[in-house]
PDB file of C-alpha atoms in Angstrom:
ATOM      1  CA  UNK A   1      32.019   0.695  31.523  1.00 79.00           C
ATOM      2  CA  UNK A   2      29.422   2.967  30.142  1.00 83.00           C
ATOM      3  CA  UNK A   3      32.108   5.084  28.655  1.00 85.00           C
ATOM      4  CA  UNK A   4      35.040   2.183  27.506  1.00 88.00           C
ATOM      5  CA  UNK A   5      32.134   0.604  25.698  1.00 89.00           C
ATOM      6  CA  UNK A   6      31.076   3.574  24.037  1.00 91.00           C
ATOM      7  CA  UNK A   7      34.596   4.219  23.178  1.00 93.00           C
ATOM      8  CA  UNK A   8      35.685   0.822  21.652  1.00 93.00           C
ATOM      9  CA  UNK A   9      32.014   0.833  20.072  1.00 92.00           C
ATOM     10  CA  UNK A  10      32.799   4.196  18.110  1.00 92.00           C
ATOM     11  CA  UNK A  11      36.087   3.145  17.335  1.00 94.00           C
ATOM     12  CA  UNK A  12      35.520  -0.394  15.607  1.00 94.00           C
ATOM     13  CA  UNK A  13      32.538   1.426  13.832  1.00 93.00           C
ATOM     14  CA  UNK A  14      34.677   4.095  12.289  1.00 93.00           C
ATOM     15  CA  UNK A  15      37.041   1.853  11.515  1.00 93.00           C
ATOM     16  CA  UNK A  16      34.266  -0.025   9.356  1.00 92.00           C
ATOM     17  CA  UNK A  17      33.819   3.265   7.917  1.00 92.00           C
ATOM     18  CA  UNK A  18      37.033   2.736   6.037  1.00 93.00           C
ATOM     19  CA  UNK A  19      35.632   0.285   3.238  1.00 92.00           C
ATOM     20  CA  UNK A  20      32.899   2.565   2.501  1.00 93.00           C
ATOM     21  CA  UNK A  21      34.967   5.417   1.944  1.00 93.00           C
ATOM     22  CA  UNK A  22      37.138   3.323  -0.245  1.00 93.00           C
ATOM     23  CA  UNK A  23      33.745   2.417  -2.451  1.00 91.00           C
ATOM     24  CA  UNK A  24      33.173   6.401  -2.785  1.00 92.00           C
ATOM     25  CA  UNK A  25      37.211   6.973  -3.393  1.00 92.00           C
ATOM     26  CA  UNK A  26      36.808   4.402  -6.514  1.00 90.00           C
ATOM     27  CA  UNK A  27      33.430   3.741  -7.233  1.00 77.00           C
ATOM     28  CA  UNK A  28      32.897   3.370 -11.175  1.00 84.00           C
ATOM     29  CA  UNK A  29      29.633   5.079 -11.643  1.00 84.00           C
ATOM     30  CA  UNK A  30      28.047   7.821  -9.611  1.00 85.00           C
ATOM     31  CA  UNK A  31      25.248   6.313  -7.778  1.00 88.00           C
ATOM     32  CA  UNK A  32      27.755   4.071  -5.792  1.00 90.00           C
ATOM     33  CA  UNK A  33      29.483   6.934  -4.135  1.00 91.00           C
ATOM     34  CA  UNK A  34      25.761   8.808  -3.484  1.00 90.00           C
ATOM     35  CA  UNK A  35      25.307   5.404  -1.972  1.00 91.00           C
ATOM     36  CA  UNK A  36      28.757   5.092   0.084  1.00 92.00           C
ATOM     37  CA  UNK A  37      28.117   9.068   1.055  1.00 92.00           C
ATOM     38  CA  UNK A  38      24.394   7.977   2.274  1.00 92.00           C
ATOM     39  CA  UNK A  39      25.470   4.874   4.552  1.00 93.00           C
ATOM     40  CA  UNK A  40      28.508   7.198   6.059  1.00 93.00           C
ATOM     41  CA  UNK A  41      26.081   9.853   6.863  1.00 92.00           C
ATOM     42  CA  UNK A  42      23.577   7.443   8.643  1.00 92.00           C
ATOM     43  CA  UNK A  43      26.376   6.145  10.666  1.00 93.00           C
ATOM     44  CA  UNK A  44      27.185   9.316  11.604  1.00 93.00           C
ATOM     45  CA  UNK A  45      23.823  10.141  13.766  1.00 92.00           C
ATOM     46  CA  UNK A  46      25.085   6.878  15.585  1.00 93.00           C
ATOM     47  CA  UNK A  47      28.438   7.852  15.688  1.00 94.00           C
ATOM     48  CA  UNK A  48      26.738  11.252  17.090  1.00 93.00           C
ATOM     49  CA  UNK A  49      24.784   9.036  19.949  1.00 92.00           C
ATOM     50  CA  UNK A  50      28.235   7.247  20.702  1.00 93.00           C
ATOM     51  CA  UNK A  51      30.264  10.790  21.525  1.00 93.00           C
ATOM     52  CA  UNK A  52      27.420  11.929  23.534  1.00 92.00           C
ATOM     53  CA  UNK A  53      27.577   8.854  25.651  1.00 90.00           C
ATOM     54  CA  UNK A  54      31.218   9.359  25.671  1.00 91.00           C
ATOM     55  CA  UNK A  55      30.977  13.062  27.182  1.00 90.00           C
ATOM     56  CA  UNK A  56      27.918  12.243  29.456  1.00 86.00           C
ATOM     57  CA  UNK A  57      25.998  14.726  27.457  1.00 87.00           C
ATOM     58  CA  UNK A  58      23.422  12.061  25.453  1.00 86.00           C
ATOM     59  CA  UNK A  59      20.496  14.605  26.029  1.00 86.00           C
ATOM     60  CA  UNK A  60      22.327  17.315  23.860  1.00 90.00           C
ATOM     61  CA  UNK A  61      24.083  15.281  21.253  1.00 92.00           C
ATOM     62  CA  UNK A  62      20.781  13.055  20.257  1.00 91.00           C
ATOM     63  CA  UNK A  63      19.589  16.432  19.112  1.00 92.00           C
ATOM     64  CA  UNK A  64      22.248  16.595  16.704  1.00 92.00           C
ATOM     65  CA  UNK A  65      21.889  13.080  15.744  1.00 92.00           C
ATOM     66  CA  UNK A  66      18.199  14.009  14.849  1.00 92.00           C
ATOM     67  CA  UNK A  67      19.130  16.815  12.904  1.00 93.00           C
ATOM     68  CA  UNK A  68      21.467  14.890  10.938  1.00 93.00           C
ATOM     69  CA  UNK A  69      19.693  12.093   9.659  1.00 91.00           C
ATOM     70  CA  UNK A  70      16.775  14.686   8.374  1.00 92.00           C
ATOM     71  CA  UNK A  71      19.668  16.288   6.386  1.00 93.00           C
ATOM     72  CA  UNK A  72      21.076  12.482   5.377  1.00 92.00           C
ATOM     73  CA  UNK A  73      17.974  11.595   4.300  1.00 92.00           C
ATOM     74  CA  UNK A  74      16.886  15.056   2.293  1.00 93.00           C
ATOM     75  CA  UNK A  75      20.319  15.466   0.943  1.00 91.00           C
ATOM     76  CA  UNK A  76      19.941  11.472  -0.496  1.00 90.00           C
ATOM     77  CA  UNK A  77      16.270  11.829  -2.166  1.00 90.00           C
ATOM     78  CA  UNK A  78      17.280  15.746  -3.680  1.00 90.00           C
ATOM     79  CA  UNK A  79      20.376  13.911  -5.229  1.00 88.00           C
ATOM     80  CA  UNK A  80      18.578  10.905  -6.611  1.00 85.00           C
ATOM     81  CA  UNK A  81      15.341  13.309  -8.163  1.00 84.00           C
ATOM     82  CA  UNK A  82      18.048  15.376  -9.414  1.00 81.00           C
ATOM     83  CA  UNK A  83      19.996  12.771 -11.366  1.00 76.00           C
ATOM     84  CA  UNK A  84      16.636  11.107 -12.503  1.00 70.00           C
ATOM     85  CA  UNK A  85      16.079  13.865 -14.730  1.00 62.00           C
ATOM     86  CA  UNK A  86      19.345  15.025 -16.146  1.00 61.00           C
ATOM     87  CA  UNK A  87      19.140  13.095 -19.329  1.00 62.00           C
ATOM     88  CA  UNK A  88      21.090  14.904 -22.251  1.00 65.00           C
ATOM     89  CA  UNK A  89      19.153  16.159 -24.894  1.00 69.00           C
ATOM     90  CA  UNK A  90      20.978  13.998 -27.631  1.00 71.00           C
ATOM     91  CA  UNK A  91      20.125  11.069 -25.496  1.00 73.00           C
ATOM     92  CA  UNK A  92      16.551  12.127 -25.604  1.00 73.00           C
ATOM     93  CA  UNK A  93      16.650  12.304 -29.469  1.00 77.00           C
ATOM     94  CA  UNK A  94      18.333   9.073 -29.750  1.00 79.00           C
ATOM     95  CA  UNK A  95      15.927   7.139 -27.720  1.00 75.00           C
ATOM     96  CA  UNK A  96      12.968   8.577 -29.817  1.00 78.00           C
ATOM     97  CA  UNK A  97      14.611   7.479 -32.706  1.00 80.00           C
ATOM     98  CA  UNK A  98      15.192   4.189 -31.736  1.00 78.00           C
ATOM     99  CA  UNK A  99      11.933   3.694 -30.702  1.00 75.00           C
ATOM    100  CA  UNK A 100      10.542   4.852 -33.437  1.00 74.00           C
ATOM    101  CA  UNK A 101      12.318   2.946 -35.735  1.00 62.00           C
ATOM    102  CA  UNK A 102      11.290  -0.037 -34.430  1.00 55.00           C
TER     103      UNK A 102
ATOM    104  CA  UNK B   1      28.998   9.447  40.339  1.00 55.00           C
ATOM    105  CA  UNK B   2      25.063   9.696  41.234  1.00 55.00           C
ATOM    106  CA  UNK B   3      24.458   9.738  44.334  1.00 55.00           C
ATOM    107  CA  UNK B   4      20.746   8.148  45.788  1.00 52.00           C
ATOM    108  CA  UNK B   5      19.978  11.028  47.108  1.00 52.00           C
ATOM    109  CA  UNK B   6      20.292  12.598  43.793  1.00 52.00           C
ATOM    110  CA  UNK B   7      17.936  10.453  41.881  1.00 50.00           C
ATOM    111  CA  UNK B   8      14.619  11.894  41.878  1.00 49.00           C
ATOM    112  CA  UNK B   9      12.512   8.868  40.918  1.00 48.00           C
ATOM    113  CA  UNK B  10      14.066   5.449  41.645  1.00 45.00           C
ATOM    114  CA  UNK B  11      12.166   2.276  40.858  1.00 46.00           C
ATOM    115  CA  UNK B  12      12.296   0.372  44.301  1.00 45.00           C
ATOM    116  CA  UNK B  13      13.323  -3.125  43.255  1.00 45.00           C
ATOM    117  CA  UNK B  14      16.140  -1.622  41.046  1.00 47.00           C
ATOM    118  CA  UNK B  15      17.353   0.885  43.077  1.00 46.00           C
ATOM    119  CA  UNK B  16      20.472  -1.277  44.656  1.00 47.00           C
ATOM    120  CA  UNK B  17      21.558  -2.604  41.399  1.00 48.00           C
ATOM    121  CA  UNK B  18      21.102   1.067  39.982  1.00 48.00           C
ATOM    122  CA  UNK B  19      23.751   2.182  42.992  1.00 47.00           C
ATOM    123  CA  UNK B  20      26.127  -1.042  42.076  1.00 46.00           C
ATOM    124  CA  UNK B  21      25.585  -1.140  38.104  1.00 46.00           C
ATOM    125  CA  UNK B  22      27.577   2.644  38.960  1.00 50.00           C
ATOM    126  CA  UNK B  23      30.546   1.515  41.137  1.00 46.00           C
ATOM    127  CA  UNK B  24      31.303  -2.473  39.588  1.00 50.00           C
ATOM    128  CA  UNK B  25      29.822  -2.436  35.882  1.00 58.00           C
ATOM    129  CA  UNK B  26      26.620  -3.111  34.155  1.00 65.00           C
ATOM    130  CA  UNK B  27      23.220  -4.414  35.372  1.00 78.00           C
ATOM    131  CA  UNK B  28      20.764  -6.511  33.335  1.00 80.00           C
ATOM    132  CA  UNK B  29      19.534  -4.172  30.876  1.00 82.00           C
ATOM    133  CA  UNK B  30      22.913  -2.557  30.098  1.00 84.00           C
ATOM    134  CA  UNK B  31      23.802  -5.980  29.402  1.00 87.00           C
ATOM    135  CA  UNK B  32      20.838  -6.012  26.423  1.00 90.00           C
ATOM    136  CA  UNK B  33      22.551  -3.224  25.580  1.00 90.00           C
ATOM    137  CA  UNK B  34      25.956  -4.122  25.425  1.00 91.00           C
ATOM    138  CA  UNK B  35      24.352  -7.056  23.036  1.00 93.00           C
ATOM    139  CA  UNK B  36      21.832  -4.748  20.899  1.00 93.00           C
ATOM    140  CA  UNK B  37      25.082  -2.628  20.006  1.00 93.00           C
ATOM    141  CA  UNK B  38      27.635  -5.442  18.938  1.00 93.00           C
ATOM    142  CA  UNK B  39      24.827  -7.373  17.153  1.00 94.00           C
ATOM    143  CA  UNK B  40      24.233  -3.808  14.685  1.00 94.00           C
ATOM    144  CA  UNK B  41      27.810  -4.117  14.798  1.00 94.00           C
ATOM    145  CA  UNK B  42      28.198  -7.286  12.801  1.00 94.00           C
ATOM    146  CA  UNK B  43      25.484  -6.068  10.369  1.00 94.00           C
ATOM    147  CA  UNK B  44      27.625  -3.267   9.558  1.00 94.00           C
ATOM    148  CA  UNK B  45      30.812  -5.274   8.989  1.00 94.00           C
ATOM    149  CA  UNK B  46      28.086  -7.324   6.827  1.00 93.00           C
ATOM    150  CA  UNK B  47      27.201  -4.310   4.829  1.00 93.00           C
ATOM    151  CA  UNK B  48      30.739  -2.597   4.919  1.00 93.00           C
ATOM    152  CA  UNK B  49      31.994  -6.081   3.138  1.00 93.00           C
ATOM    153  CA  UNK B  50      29.198  -6.286   0.733  1.00 92.00           C
ATOM    154  CA  UNK B  51      29.810  -3.050  -0.653  1.00 91.00           C
ATOM    155  CA  UNK B  52      33.203  -3.951  -1.455  1.00 92.00           C
ATOM    156  CA  UNK B  53      32.874  -7.038  -2.874  1.00 91.00           C
ATOM    157  CA  UNK B  54      29.604  -7.437  -4.430  1.00 90.00           C
ATOM    158  CA  UNK B  55      30.373  -6.923  -8.470  1.00 88.00           C
ATOM    159  CA  UNK B  56      27.339  -4.088  -9.244  1.00 88.00           C
ATOM    160  CA  UNK B  57      25.657  -1.387  -8.112  1.00 89.00           C
ATOM    161  CA  UNK B  58      22.227  -3.041  -7.763  1.00 91.00           C
ATOM    162  CA  UNK B  59      24.138  -5.937  -5.753  1.00 91.00           C
ATOM    163  CA  UNK B  60      26.043  -3.355  -3.718  1.00 92.00           C
ATOM    164  CA  UNK B  61      22.685  -0.854  -3.371  1.00 92.00           C
ATOM    165  CA  UNK B  62      21.188  -4.568  -1.786  1.00 92.00           C
ATOM    166  CA  UNK B  63      24.060  -5.093   0.778  1.00 91.00           C
ATOM    167  CA  UNK B  64      24.096  -1.244   2.010  1.00 91.00           C
ATOM    168  CA  UNK B  65      20.318  -0.594   2.003  1.00 90.00           C
ATOM    169  CA  UNK B  66      19.736  -3.380   4.041  1.00 91.00           C
ATOM    170  CA  UNK B  67      23.077  -3.863   6.415  1.00 91.00           C
ATOM    171  CA  UNK B  68      22.797  -0.122   7.224  1.00 92.00           C
ATOM    172  CA  UNK B  69      19.074  -0.133   8.107  1.00 93.00           C
ATOM    173  CA  UNK B  70      19.098  -2.837  10.597  1.00 94.00           C
ATOM    174  CA  UNK B  71      22.684  -2.133  11.922  1.00 94.00           C
ATOM    175  CA  UNK B  72      21.895   1.214  12.452  1.00 94.00           C
ATOM    176  CA  UNK B  73      18.752   0.528  14.248  1.00 94.00           C
ATOM    177  CA  UNK B  74      20.022  -1.961  16.378  1.00 94.00           C
ATOM    178  CA  UNK B  75      23.159   0.447  17.877  1.00 93.00           C
ATOM    179  CA  UNK B  76      20.764   3.296  18.113  1.00 93.00           C
ATOM    180  CA  UNK B  77      18.227   0.974  20.812  1.00 93.00           C
ATOM    181  CA  UNK B  78      21.506  -0.384  21.691  1.00 92.00           C
ATOM    182  CA  UNK B  79      22.818   2.534  23.085  1.00 91.00           C
ATOM    183  CA  UNK B  80      19.386   3.892  24.282  1.00 90.00           C
ATOM    184  CA  UNK B  81      19.631   1.376  26.679  1.00 90.00           C
ATOM    185  CA  UNK B  82      22.992   1.526  27.688  1.00 88.00           C
ATOM    186  CA  UNK B  83      22.861   5.373  28.454  1.00 86.00           C
ATOM    187  CA  UNK B  84      19.574   4.169  31.019  1.00 81.00           C
ATOM    188  CA  UNK B  85      21.516   4.375  34.280  1.00 74.00           C
ATOM    189  CA  UNK B  86      18.735   5.165  36.578  1.00 76.00           C
ATOM    190  CA  UNK B  87      15.550   5.187  35.696  1.00 76.00           C
ATOM    191  CA  UNK B  88      14.745   9.297  36.014  1.00 81.00           C
ATOM    192  CA  UNK B  89      12.527  11.374  34.393  1.00 83.00           C
ATOM    193  CA  UNK B  90      15.555  12.464  32.032  1.00 82.00           C
ATOM    194  CA  UNK B  91      16.506   8.955  30.370  1.00 83.00           C
ATOM    195  CA  UNK B  92      13.417   7.787  30.274  1.00 88.00           C
ATOM    196  CA  UNK B  93      13.200  11.507  27.741  1.00 89.00           C
ATOM    197  CA  UNK B  94      16.519  10.085  25.998  1.00 89.00           C
ATOM    198  CA  UNK B  95      15.055   6.943  25.767  1.00 90.00           C
ATOM    199  CA  UNK B  96      12.583   8.185  23.620  1.00 91.00           C
ATOM    200  CA  UNK B  97      14.090  10.500  21.385  1.00 91.00           C
ATOM    201  CA  UNK B  98      16.897   7.762  20.707  1.00 92.00           C
ATOM    202  CA  UNK B  99      13.331   5.702  19.890  1.00 92.00           C
ATOM    203  CA  UNK B 100      12.404   8.530  17.630  1.00 92.00           C
ATOM    204  CA  UNK B 101      15.582   8.761  15.452  1.00 92.00           C
ATOM    205  CA  UNK B 102      14.962   4.264  15.336  1.00 93.00           C
ATOM    206  CA  UNK B 103      11.679   5.126  13.968  1.00 93.00           C
ATOM    207  CA  UNK B 104      13.050   7.946  11.741  1.00 93.00           C
ATOM    208  CA  UNK B 105      15.894   6.137  10.106  1.00 92.00           C
ATOM    209  CA  UNK B 106      13.223   2.751  10.022  1.00 93.00           C
ATOM    210  CA  UNK B 107      11.139   4.953   7.526  1.00 93.00           C
ATOM    211  CA  UNK B 108      13.663   7.295   5.675  1.00 93.00           C
ATOM    212  CA  UNK B 109      16.649   4.582   4.808  1.00 93.00           C
ATOM    213  CA  UNK B 110      14.630   2.369   2.815  1.00 93.00           C
ATOM    214  CA  UNK B 111      13.377   5.085   1.184  1.00 93.00           C
ATOM    215  CA  UNK B 112      15.801   6.889   0.119  1.00 92.00           C
ATOM    216  CA  UNK B 113      17.681   3.612  -0.834  1.00 91.00           C
ATOM    217  CA  UNK B 114      14.588   2.802  -3.079  1.00 92.00           C
ATOM    218  CA  UNK B 115      14.784   6.636  -4.928  1.00 91.00           C
ATOM    219  CA  UNK B 116      18.358   6.000  -5.451  1.00 90.00           C
ATOM    220  CA  UNK B 117      17.981   2.839  -7.242  1.00 89.00           C
ATOM    221  CA  UNK B 118      14.674   3.911  -9.244  1.00 87.00           C
ATOM    222  CA  UNK B 119      16.904   6.887 -10.417  1.00 87.00           C
ATOM    223  CA  UNK B 120      19.766   4.762 -11.627  1.00 87.00           C
ATOM    224  CA  UNK B 121      17.241   2.562 -13.338  1.00 85.00           C
ATOM    225  CA  UNK B 122      15.966   5.220 -15.254  1.00 81.00           C
ATOM    226  CA  UNK B 123      19.533   6.573 -15.693  1.00 78.00           C
ATOM    227  CA  UNK B 124      20.133   3.515 -18.087  1.00 74.00           C
ATOM    228  CA  UNK B 125      21.940   1.331 -15.385  1.00 75.00           C
ATOM    229  CA  UNK B 126      22.064  -2.155 -16.365  1.00 78.00           C
ATOM    230  CA  UNK B 127      22.196  -5.091 -13.786  1.00 80.00           C
ATOM    231  CA  UNK B 128      25.183  -7.628 -14.181  1.00 79.00           C
ATOM    232  CA  UNK B 129      23.925 -10.429 -16.524  1.00 79.00           C
ATOM    233  CA  UNK B 130      24.906 -13.858 -17.101  1.00 77.00           C
ATOM    234  CA  UNK B 131      26.873 -13.017 -20.335  1.00 78.00           C
ATOM    235  CA  UNK B 132      29.098 -10.438 -18.241  1.00 77.00           C
ATOM    236  CA  UNK B 133      29.797 -12.899 -16.023  1.00 78.00           C
ATOM    237  CA  UNK B 134      31.046 -14.926 -19.006  1.00 80.00           C
ATOM    238  CA  UNK B 135      33.288 -12.403 -20.382  1.00 81.00           C
ATOM    239  CA  UNK B 136      34.790 -11.797 -16.992  1.00 77.00           C
ATOM    240  CA  UNK B 137      35.802 -15.161 -16.321  1.00 77.00           C
ATOM    241  CA  UNK B 138      37.199 -15.427 -20.017  1.00 79.00           C
ATOM    242  CA  UNK B 139      39.551 -12.382 -19.582  1.00 78.00           C
ATOM    243  CA  UNK B 140      40.665 -14.175 -15.997  1.00 75.00           C
ATOM    244  CA  UNK B 141      41.459 -17.341 -17.896  1.00 76.00           C
ATOM    245  CA  UNK B 142      43.156 -14.918 -20.654  1.00 75.00           C
ATOM    246  CA  UNK B 143      44.960 -13.772 -17.649  1.00 72.00           C
ATOM    247  CA  UNK B 144      46.395 -16.879 -16.642  1.00 68.00           C
ATOM    248  CA  UNK B 145      47.491 -17.907 -20.053  1.00 64.00           C
TER     249      UNK B 145
END
């Protein structure tokens, strides 16, 4: 009974990931794609616990889920910090000219 | 399935229900877990629909940040309750570990979405204004004509 609940839950979770994959695929900005990757990574931690319930080895898969959640968080922070600093020199100069002109 | 002699420590009141649960179905704590899991699925449905339908990066981030955090927490705590088949030391350890994941996600997912939003704002990603909405309405009218 627990197994069936886990299988149905995992299948529906996987089905609900498809719209998010669509957003990663067509996302107009890069930030949309990172957001989608972040959401899917968080849900993969849940999916790992579900897989552990199906295989009766939850005690092992929970550790994987912890590691995956940690990696996902670090990846999101690193990518957002990276994008934060990448303004090209021309744009910087243009901004400075705008502010000094006003 | 688990025999009663194999269980190292069983609460006296729940020993009969635990043995019944292995043969027939869920016992009440597991039903609570099933309900929590389904509620999490509903919240994730909201997050997924919001991520597809909303017009703007910031609105999509609103849907994804809220729905993702709450649905992950609900689903993980639901599965923590579903896997509590007997009240042995091992299943308590699993519950505590899953609750540690829940606490971690409760702290980190809002943090990462905040960092991503700030990066987008400093990268001059502009939110959708009323003028943009009127422009898109005019485009639709032209298409109809």
